[in-house]
């Protein structure tokens, strides 16, 4: 091997290195191998692009024996001349001069030996599926979206505020929590009443994984002005749907002095920025997924960037649903929590664009949402998307200490561990707003995938914690 710098496949394919018989060095995994008695063609992928680089092995230079370990999944180091390609499908290829095999992948054993596995099959092989075209594309898009999110908020002067993953409060009420404890499962210490004695636990009280960073985020916003969180959240609900995970990532901006309109404006601008960023930076990957799974994908993404989102109240939304003549699995009437079928009817059938639904009945929303003058609705806002349903949930927050306490009492929420949250309303309280974007739902939308378990490397759902 010559002492030369490695190139990424993406650089070679995109012409960053001129194809003028110059020797290049690549490393990657074999996707396919084909050929005849005179020449063998190997498609090599190193994760930098959906595209492979073709490597040509002339059999007068390489023996059968030398090439034998080159099977799908094997890892190689190759040096050779980068030349314009003779064949169709690629502009350049490498005429191999040197070969080193890092690792073989026995074709009888390697699970991804064949092409065209179902997504269900690949879910069982989550440890290897990033090596497929589909998951390579999804994971590069996921990265780009995460990057876009930080870009967006950084450009706007928001601070990335890190909220704890282990918490002692469950006031959000967003879902069942995963407990965090170091007490022995068997023979846990008991109080005189016979309950588990958490005063002897690691934190001296019951603790769990967070369902949302919002409450702590509000502490940040009422000091720094505008903040956002971006981290994993955990919900121990037993929902086996294509849109729920037990461990998912959420982005939660929280802004002092924003009312619900400012909040909606920000949400719309934010999500359009992310989708546009992906369209601009992940063209090859999005086109690949469109071609494989969803030929309306690119149009749908462009449409979302161009259209103004519809804004209407929950009450208006219910009226539309009632008058739709549509048969829903869950009957519609004022007061119900909208199901995905209702949300998608409004977005996909009625308006044919994203909808921001506001002013929900207070009974179906969280305690911290600002009460409207009517006394029965709160200043909530859900952003509803085609194919997805709810992608963002948020609200203007109740800044009045008295009204907030009333909402807490009505819901009989135990507030003994929440004094720190209430202090935001006791000392220098301000009007403020925020929302939460489910990161995987955004990735689901941008990739056009059908199941949320296919847009995170290692999905957590009931009964699944293998990899
Ligand atoms: O509507 P949610 O429960 O709102 C909150 O947690 C608020 N604290 C947000 C805020 O105002 N700061 O969740 C927000 C979003 C949903 O709109 C959805 O996109 C996503 O998080 N989400 C889930 N994504 C995947 N799996 C789950 N189990 C999810 N639950 C919610
Ligand atoms: Mg919600």
Coordinates of C-alpha atoms in Angstrom, one line a residue, residues 157-164 213-229 252-257 420-421 423-425 428 430 432-433:
X157 CA -30.3 33.7 19.4
X158 CA -31.9 30.8 21.4
X159 CA -29.7 29.0 23.9
X160 CA -29.4 25.2 24.0
X161 CA -30.5 24.5 27.6
X162 CA -29.8 21.0 29.0
X163 CA -32.6 19.7 31.2
X164 CA -32.2 16.6 33.3
X213 CA -37.9 18.9 29.5
X214 CA -40.5 21.6 29.4
X215 CA -40.9 22.4 33.1
X216 CA -37.2 22.9 33.6
X217 CA -37.1 24.7 30.2
X218 CA -39.5 27.3 31.6
X219 CA -36.9 28.0 34.3
X220 CA -34.4 28.6 31.5
X221 CA -36.7 30.8 29.5
X222 CA -37.6 33.0 32.5
X223 CA -33.9 33.8 32.8
X224 CA -32.3 33.6 29.4
X225 CA -35.2 34.7 27.4
X226 CA -35.3 32.1 24.6
X227 CA -34.1 28.6 25.1
X228 CA -34.6 25.2 23.5
X229 CA -34.0 21.7 24.7
X252 CA -38.7 22.0 23.2
X253 CA -38.3 25.7 22.7
X254 CA -39.6 28.0 25.4
X255 CA -39.8 31.7 25.0
X256 CA -40.4 34.5 27.5
X257 CA -42.8 37.2 26.3
X420 CA -39.5 25.1 42.2
X421 CA -41.7 25.3 39.2
X423 CA -41.5 29.9 41.9
X424 CA -41.4 31.0 38.2
X425 CA -44.9 32.4 38.8
X428 CA -41.0 37.9 38.1
X430 CA -44.0 36.7 32.6
X432 CA -44.4 32.9 27.9
X433 CA -45.0 30.1 25.4

